[in-house]
Coordinates of C-alpha atoms and ligand atoms in Angstrom, one line a residue:
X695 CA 19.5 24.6 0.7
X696 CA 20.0 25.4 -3.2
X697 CA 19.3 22.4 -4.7
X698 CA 20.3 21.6 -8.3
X699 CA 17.3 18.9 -9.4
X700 CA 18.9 17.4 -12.7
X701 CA 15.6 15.9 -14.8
X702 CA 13.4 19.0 -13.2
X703 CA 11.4 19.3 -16.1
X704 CA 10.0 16.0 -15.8
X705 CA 7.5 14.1 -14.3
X706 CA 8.9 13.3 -10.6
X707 CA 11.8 15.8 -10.9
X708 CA 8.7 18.9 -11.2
X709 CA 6.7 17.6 -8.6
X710 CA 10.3 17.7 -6.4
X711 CA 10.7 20.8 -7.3
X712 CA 7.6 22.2 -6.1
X713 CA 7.8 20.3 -3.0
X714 CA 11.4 21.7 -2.3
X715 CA 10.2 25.4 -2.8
X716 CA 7.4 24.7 -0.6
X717 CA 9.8 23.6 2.2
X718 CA 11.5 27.0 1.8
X719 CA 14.5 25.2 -0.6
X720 CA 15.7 26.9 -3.5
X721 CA 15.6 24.6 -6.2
X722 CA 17.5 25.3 -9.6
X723 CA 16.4 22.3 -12.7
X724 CA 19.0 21.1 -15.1
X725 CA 17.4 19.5 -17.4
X726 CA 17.7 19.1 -21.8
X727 CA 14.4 19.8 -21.6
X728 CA 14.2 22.7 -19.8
X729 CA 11.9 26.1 -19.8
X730 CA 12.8 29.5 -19.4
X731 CA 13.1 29.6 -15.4
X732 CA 15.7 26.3 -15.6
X733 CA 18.7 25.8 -17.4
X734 CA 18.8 24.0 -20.5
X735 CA 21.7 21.7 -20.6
X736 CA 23.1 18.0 -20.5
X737 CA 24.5 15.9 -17.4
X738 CA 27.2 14.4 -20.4
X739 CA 28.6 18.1 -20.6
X740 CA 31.3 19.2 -18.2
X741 CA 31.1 22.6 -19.0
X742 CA 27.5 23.1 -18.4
X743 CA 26.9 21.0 -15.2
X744 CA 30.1 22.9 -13.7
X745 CA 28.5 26.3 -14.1
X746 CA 24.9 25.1 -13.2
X747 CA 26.6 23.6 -9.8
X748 CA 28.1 27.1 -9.2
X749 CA 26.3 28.2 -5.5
X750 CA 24.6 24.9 -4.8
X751 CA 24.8 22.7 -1.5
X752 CA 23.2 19.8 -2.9
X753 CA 21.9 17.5 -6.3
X754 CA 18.8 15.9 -6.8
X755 CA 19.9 13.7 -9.3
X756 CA 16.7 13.2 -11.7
X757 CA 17.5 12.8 -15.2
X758 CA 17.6 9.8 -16.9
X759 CA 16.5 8.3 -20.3
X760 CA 13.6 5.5 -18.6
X761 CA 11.5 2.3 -19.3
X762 CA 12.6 -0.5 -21.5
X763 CA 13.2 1.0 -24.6
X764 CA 12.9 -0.7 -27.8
X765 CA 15.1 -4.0 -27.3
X766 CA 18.7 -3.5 -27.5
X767 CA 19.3 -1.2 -29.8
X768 CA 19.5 1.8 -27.5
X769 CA 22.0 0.4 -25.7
X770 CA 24.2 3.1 -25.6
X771 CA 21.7 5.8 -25.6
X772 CA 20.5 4.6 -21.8
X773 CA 24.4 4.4 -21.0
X774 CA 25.3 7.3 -22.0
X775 CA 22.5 9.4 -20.7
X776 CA 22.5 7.8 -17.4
X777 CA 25.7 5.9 -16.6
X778 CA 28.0 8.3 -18.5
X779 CA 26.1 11.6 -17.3
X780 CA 25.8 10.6 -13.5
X781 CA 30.0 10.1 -13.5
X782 CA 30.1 13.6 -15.4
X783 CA 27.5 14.7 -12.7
X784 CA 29.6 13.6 -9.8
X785 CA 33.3 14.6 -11.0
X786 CA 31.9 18.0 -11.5
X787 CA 30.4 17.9 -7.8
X788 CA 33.8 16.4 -6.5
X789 CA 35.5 19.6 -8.2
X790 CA 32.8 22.0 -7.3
X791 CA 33.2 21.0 -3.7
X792 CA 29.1 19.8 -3.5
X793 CA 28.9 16.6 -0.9
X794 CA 25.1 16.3 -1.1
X795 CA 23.4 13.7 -3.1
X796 CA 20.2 12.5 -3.5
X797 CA 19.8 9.8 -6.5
X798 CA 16.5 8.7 -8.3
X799 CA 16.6 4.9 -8.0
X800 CA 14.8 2.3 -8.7
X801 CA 13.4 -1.2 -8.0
X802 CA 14.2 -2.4 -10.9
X803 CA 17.7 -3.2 -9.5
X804 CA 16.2 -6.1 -8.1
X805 CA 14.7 -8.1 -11.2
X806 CA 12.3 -10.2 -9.5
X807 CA 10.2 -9.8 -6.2
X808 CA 11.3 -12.1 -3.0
X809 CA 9.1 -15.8 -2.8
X810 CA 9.1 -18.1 0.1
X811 CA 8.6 -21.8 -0.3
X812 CA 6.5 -23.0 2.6
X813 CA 9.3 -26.2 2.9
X814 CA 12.2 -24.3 1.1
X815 CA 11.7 -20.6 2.7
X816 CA 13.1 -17.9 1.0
X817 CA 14.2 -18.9 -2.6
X818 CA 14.9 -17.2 -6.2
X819 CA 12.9 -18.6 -8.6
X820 CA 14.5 -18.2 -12.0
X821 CA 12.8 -16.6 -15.2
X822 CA 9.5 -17.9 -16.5
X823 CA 9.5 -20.3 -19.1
X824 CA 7.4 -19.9 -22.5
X825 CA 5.0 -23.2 -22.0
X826 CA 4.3 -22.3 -18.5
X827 CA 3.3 -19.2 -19.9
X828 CA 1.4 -20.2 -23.1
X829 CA -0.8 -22.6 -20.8
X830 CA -1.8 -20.0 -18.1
X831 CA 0.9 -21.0 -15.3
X832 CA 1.9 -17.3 -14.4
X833 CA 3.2 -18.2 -10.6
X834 CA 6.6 -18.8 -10.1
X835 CA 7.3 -22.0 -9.0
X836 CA 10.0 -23.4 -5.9
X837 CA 12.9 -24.1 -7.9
X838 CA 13.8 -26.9 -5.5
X839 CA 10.4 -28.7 -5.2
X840 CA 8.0 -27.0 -7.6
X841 CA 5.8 -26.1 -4.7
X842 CA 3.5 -22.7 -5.2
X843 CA 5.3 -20.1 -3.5
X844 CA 4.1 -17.1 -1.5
X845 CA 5.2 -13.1 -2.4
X846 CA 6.6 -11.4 0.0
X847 CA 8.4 -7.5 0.4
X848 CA 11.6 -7.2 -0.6
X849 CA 14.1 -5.5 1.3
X850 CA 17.5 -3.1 0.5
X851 CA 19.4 -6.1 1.1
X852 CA 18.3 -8.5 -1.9
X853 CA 20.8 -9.5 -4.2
X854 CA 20.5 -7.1 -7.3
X855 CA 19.6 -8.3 -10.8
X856 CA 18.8 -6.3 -13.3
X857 CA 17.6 -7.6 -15.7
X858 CA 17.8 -5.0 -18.8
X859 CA 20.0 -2.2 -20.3
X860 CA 18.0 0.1 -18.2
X861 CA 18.1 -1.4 -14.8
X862 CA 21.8 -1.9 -15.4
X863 CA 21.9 2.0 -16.4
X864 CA 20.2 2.0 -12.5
X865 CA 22.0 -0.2 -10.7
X866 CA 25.6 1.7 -11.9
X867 CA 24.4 5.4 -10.7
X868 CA 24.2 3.5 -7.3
X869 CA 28.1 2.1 -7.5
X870 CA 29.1 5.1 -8.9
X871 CA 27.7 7.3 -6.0
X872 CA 28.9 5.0 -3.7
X873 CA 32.2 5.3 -5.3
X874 CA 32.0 9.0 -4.9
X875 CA 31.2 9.0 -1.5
X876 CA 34.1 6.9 -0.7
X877 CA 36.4 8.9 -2.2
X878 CA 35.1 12.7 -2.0
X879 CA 34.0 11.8 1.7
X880 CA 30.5 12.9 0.1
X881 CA 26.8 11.9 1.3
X882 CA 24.4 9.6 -0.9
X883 CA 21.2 8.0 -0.3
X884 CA 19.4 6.0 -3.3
X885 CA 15.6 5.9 -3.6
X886 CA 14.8 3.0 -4.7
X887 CA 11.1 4.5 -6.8
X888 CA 8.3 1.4 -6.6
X889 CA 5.9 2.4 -9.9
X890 CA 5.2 6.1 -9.7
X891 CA 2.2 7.2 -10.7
X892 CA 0.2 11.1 -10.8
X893 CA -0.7 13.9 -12.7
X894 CA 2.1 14.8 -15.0
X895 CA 2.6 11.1 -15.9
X896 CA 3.8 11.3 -19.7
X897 CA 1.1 9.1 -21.8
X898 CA 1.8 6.2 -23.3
X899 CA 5.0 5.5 -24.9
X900 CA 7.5 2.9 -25.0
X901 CA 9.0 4.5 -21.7
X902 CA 5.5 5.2 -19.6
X903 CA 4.6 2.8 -17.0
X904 CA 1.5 0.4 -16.7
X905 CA -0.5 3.2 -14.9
X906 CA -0.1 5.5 -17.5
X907 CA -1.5 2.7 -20.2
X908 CA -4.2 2.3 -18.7
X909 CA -4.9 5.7 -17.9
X910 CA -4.3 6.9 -21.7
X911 CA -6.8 3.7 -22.7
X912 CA -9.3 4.9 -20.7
X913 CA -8.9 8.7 -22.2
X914 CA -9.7 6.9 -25.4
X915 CA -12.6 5.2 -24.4
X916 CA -10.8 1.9 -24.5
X917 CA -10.8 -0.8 -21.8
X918 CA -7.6 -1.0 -20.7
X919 CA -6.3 -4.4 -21.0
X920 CA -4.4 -6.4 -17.9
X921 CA -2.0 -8.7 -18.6
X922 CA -1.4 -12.2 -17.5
X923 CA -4.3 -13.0 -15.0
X924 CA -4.2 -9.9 -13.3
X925 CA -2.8 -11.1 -10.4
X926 CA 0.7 -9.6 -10.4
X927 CA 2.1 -7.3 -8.0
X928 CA 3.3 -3.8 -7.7
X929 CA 3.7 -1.1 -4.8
X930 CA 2.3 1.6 -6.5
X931 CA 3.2 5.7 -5.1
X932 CA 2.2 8.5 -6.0
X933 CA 4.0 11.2 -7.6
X934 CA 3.5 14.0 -4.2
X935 CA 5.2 11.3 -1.9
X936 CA 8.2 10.3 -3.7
X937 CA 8.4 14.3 -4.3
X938 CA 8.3 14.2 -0.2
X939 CA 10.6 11.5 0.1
X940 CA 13.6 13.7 -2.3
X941 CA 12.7 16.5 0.5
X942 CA 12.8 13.9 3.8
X943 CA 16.4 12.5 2.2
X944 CA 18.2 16.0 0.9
X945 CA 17.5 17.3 4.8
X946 CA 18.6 14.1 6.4
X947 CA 22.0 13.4 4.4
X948 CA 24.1 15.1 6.7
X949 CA 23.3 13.1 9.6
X950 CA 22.5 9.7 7.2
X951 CA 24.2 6.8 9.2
X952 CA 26.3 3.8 8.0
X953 CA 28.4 5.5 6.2
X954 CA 28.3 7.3 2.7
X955 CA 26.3 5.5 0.7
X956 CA 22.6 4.3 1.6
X957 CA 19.6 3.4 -0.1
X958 CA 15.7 3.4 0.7
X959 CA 12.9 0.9 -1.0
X960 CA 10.6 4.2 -1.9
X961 CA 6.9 2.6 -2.4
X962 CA 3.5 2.6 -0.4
X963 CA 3.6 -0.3 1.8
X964 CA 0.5 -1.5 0.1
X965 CA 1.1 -3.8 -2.4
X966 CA -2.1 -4.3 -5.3
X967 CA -2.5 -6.3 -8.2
X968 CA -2.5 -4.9 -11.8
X969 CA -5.5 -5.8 -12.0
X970 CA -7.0 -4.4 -8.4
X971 CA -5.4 -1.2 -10.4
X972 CA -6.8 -1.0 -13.9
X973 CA -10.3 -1.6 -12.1
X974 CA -10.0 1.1 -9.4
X975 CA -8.7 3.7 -12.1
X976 CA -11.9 2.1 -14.5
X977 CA -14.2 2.9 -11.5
X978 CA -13.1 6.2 -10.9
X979 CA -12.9 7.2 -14.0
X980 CA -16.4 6.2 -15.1
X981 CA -15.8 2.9 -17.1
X982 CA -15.0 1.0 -19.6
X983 CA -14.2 -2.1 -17.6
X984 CA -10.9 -3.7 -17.9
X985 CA -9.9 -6.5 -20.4
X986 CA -8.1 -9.4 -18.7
X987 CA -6.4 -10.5 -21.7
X988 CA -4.1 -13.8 -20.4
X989 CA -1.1 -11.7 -22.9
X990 CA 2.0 -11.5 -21.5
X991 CA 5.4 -10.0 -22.1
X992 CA 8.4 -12.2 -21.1
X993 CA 11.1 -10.9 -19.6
X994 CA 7.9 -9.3 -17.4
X995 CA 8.5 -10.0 -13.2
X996 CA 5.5 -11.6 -11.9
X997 CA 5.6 -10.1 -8.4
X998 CA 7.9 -6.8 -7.1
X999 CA 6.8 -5.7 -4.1
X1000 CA 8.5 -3.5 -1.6
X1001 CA 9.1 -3.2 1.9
X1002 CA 9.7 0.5 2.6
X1003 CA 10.3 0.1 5.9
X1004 CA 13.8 1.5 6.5
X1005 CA 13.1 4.5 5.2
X1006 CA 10.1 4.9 7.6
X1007 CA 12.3 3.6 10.3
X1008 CA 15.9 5.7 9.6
X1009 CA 14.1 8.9 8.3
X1010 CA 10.8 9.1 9.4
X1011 CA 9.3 9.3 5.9
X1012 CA 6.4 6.9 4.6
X1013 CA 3.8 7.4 1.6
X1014 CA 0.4 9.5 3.0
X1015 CA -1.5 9.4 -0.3
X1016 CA -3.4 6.2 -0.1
X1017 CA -4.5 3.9 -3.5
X1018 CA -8.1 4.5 -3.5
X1019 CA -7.4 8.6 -3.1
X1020 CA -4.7 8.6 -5.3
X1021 CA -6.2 6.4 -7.9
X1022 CA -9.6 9.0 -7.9
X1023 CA -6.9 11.5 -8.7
X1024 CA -5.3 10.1 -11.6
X1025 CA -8.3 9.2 -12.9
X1026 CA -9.3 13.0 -13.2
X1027 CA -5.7 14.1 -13.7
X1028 CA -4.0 15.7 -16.8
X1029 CA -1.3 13.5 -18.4
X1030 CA 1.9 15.1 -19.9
X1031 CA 2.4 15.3 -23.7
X1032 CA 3.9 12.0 -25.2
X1033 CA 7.4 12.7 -23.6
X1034 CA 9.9 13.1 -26.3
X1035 CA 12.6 10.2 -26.2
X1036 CA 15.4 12.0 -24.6
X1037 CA 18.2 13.1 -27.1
X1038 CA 20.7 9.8 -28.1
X1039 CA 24.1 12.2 -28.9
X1040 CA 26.2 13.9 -26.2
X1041 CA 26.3 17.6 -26.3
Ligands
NAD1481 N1 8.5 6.9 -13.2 C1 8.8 5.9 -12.5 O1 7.9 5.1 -12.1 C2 10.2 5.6 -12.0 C3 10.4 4.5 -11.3 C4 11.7 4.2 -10.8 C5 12.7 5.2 -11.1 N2 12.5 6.3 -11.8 C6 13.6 7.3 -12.0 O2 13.1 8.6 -11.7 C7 13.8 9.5 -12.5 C8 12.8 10.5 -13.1 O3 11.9 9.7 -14.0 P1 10.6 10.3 -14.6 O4 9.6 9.3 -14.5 O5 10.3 11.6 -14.0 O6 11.1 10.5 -16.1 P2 10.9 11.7 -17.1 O7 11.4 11.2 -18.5 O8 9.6 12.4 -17.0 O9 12.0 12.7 -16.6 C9 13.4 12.6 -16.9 C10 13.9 14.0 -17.2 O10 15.3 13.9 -17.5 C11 15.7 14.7 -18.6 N3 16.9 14.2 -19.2 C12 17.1 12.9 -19.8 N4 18.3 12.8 -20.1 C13 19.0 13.9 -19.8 C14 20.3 14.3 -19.9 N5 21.3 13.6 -20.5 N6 20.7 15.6 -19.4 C15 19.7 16.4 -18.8 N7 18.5 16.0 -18.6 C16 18.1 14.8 -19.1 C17 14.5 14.6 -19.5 O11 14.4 15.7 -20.4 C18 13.3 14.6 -18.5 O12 12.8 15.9 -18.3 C19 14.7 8.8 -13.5 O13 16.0 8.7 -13.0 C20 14.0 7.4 -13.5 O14 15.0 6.4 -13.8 C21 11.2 6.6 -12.3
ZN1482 ZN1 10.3 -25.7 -2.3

């Protein structure tokens, strides 16, 4: 298939991009940021993302301004570069005559992890106050009884909630692809990324993720320092398995099930602690310890943990790179260079 990978020149839309060619794919990267073998141009610009799709049988639909930004003032920076590009993406694919897409999602979409209440079962606890958190009470307590509750994996079918501009920005280029299946009678699956980690990871900036923190503190002979108590969790994957995954869900859209629209929870399986991380990447990397600092960010989900099991179940794919291996390879791995904030103006 030729593949048109928007974002290519980043960090999980290069690794796709070398997976694809690998699987005998031809890839072709869209992406502001492109080098001479892609093409330089904007998802916002009609003009430029009709010729790009010119030949292709299917988008990988990368590109997107991430993290949490700097508050709210780049409101309509993240909408514009992700909400406003992915409909100018898929109008152009509806006139173009592409029915192929695969979409970088993400589990952010959710807001916070799933809890069961050992008298209350499943429950949604509601965001954590500022005295719990000044006096150390990090867990999440049963909203109907104030029990401790346990973390569990959350599935497709949890309520979204996002929670910021960004995971709004996420949570749209899922109803808008769903709204172009509908009416295009096109193909679209949704992964749903966990924290993706690997070489290639930009270094820290206000858009990098935990792993990269760390992994820049450590560069700097710094301890890297753990929020909270340590204790919350993630499903961290590496950067080669979600680059698999793009591969496992561009070949199997044609025969995707259930209609037009369908996304995947796109994790490990193995949920770990922030702090089970920053030690592990410590250790491999030959020190300094971490600092568990008892900070905190609000607006931070305690637990978010995935269950990719559908995916593993409907399309055979499931992570291979396990934490301890993958976490000795980041340690020696090269970072990108501080990722320049993507451009703010429509081309
Ligand atoms: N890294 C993670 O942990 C993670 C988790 C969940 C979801 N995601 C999603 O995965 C995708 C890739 O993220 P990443 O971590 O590789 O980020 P990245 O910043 O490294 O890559 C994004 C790429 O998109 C390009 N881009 C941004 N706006 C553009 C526009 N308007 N037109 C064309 N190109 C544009 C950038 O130049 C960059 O090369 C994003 O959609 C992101 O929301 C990432
Ligand atoms: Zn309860």
């Amino acid at each position: 298939m030729r593949v048109l990978v928007t974002g290519g020149s980043g960090f999980i839309g290069s690794h796709i991009v070398t997976v694809l060619e690998a699987a005998g794919h031809e890839p072709a990267v869209f992406d502001t940021a492109a080098a001479d073998s892609g093409k330089r141009g904007d998802v916002r610009d009609p003009e430029a993302v009709a010729e790009a799709l010119r030949g292709v049988d299917a988008v990988c639909h990368q590109s997107a301004m991430v993290g949490l930004g700097k508050g709210f003032a780049d409101a309509s920076a993240y909408v514009g570069n992700n909400d406003l590009g992915t409909a100018v993406l898929l109008e152009q694919m509806a006139t173009a005559g592409v029915h192929r897409l695969v979409l970088a999602g993400s589990m952010v979409v959710y807001g916070e992890g799933r809890y069961s209440c050992p008298v209350h079962g499943v429950v949604r606890p509601g965001p954590r106050g500022v005295p719990d958190l000044d006096s150390g009470r990090f867990e999440p307590a049963c909203p109907l009884c104030g029990a401790a509750l346990d973390p569990e994996l959350v599935g497709e079918d949890a309520p979204a909630d996002p929670r910021n501009v960004y995971a709004t920005t996420k949570l749209a280029q899922e109803h808008l692809s769903a709204a172009w299946a509908r009416a295009t009678g096109g193909r679209a699956v949704s992964l749903r990324y966990h924290n993706v980690y690997g070489d290639g990871m930009p270094r820290d900036t206000p858009y990098a993720g935990v792993a990269s923190f760390f992994r820049s503190a450590l560069e700097r002979g710094e301890a890297p320092r753990v929020y909270e108590d340590g204790a919350q969790r993630r499903d961290f994957v590496h950067v080669d398995d979600v680059a698999a995954a793009n591969v496992v869900a561009l070949e199997a859209l044609d025969d995707l099930s259930g209609g037009g629209f369908r996304a995947y929870n796109t994790g490990s399986g193995e949920p770990r602690t922030v702090g089970e991380m920053a030690h592990e990447l410590a250790a491999a990397f030959g020190g300094p310890d971490p600092v568990v600092t008892g900070e905190y960010r609000l607006g931070d989900v305690r637990h978010i943990t995935a269950s990719s099991e559908r995916f593993r179940r409907e399309l055979g794919w499931s992570a291979r790179v396990t934490f301890a291996e993958g976490m000795a390879r980041f340690a020696k791995d090269e970072l990108a260079p501080v990722a320049a904030a993507p451009s703010t103006t429509a081309s």
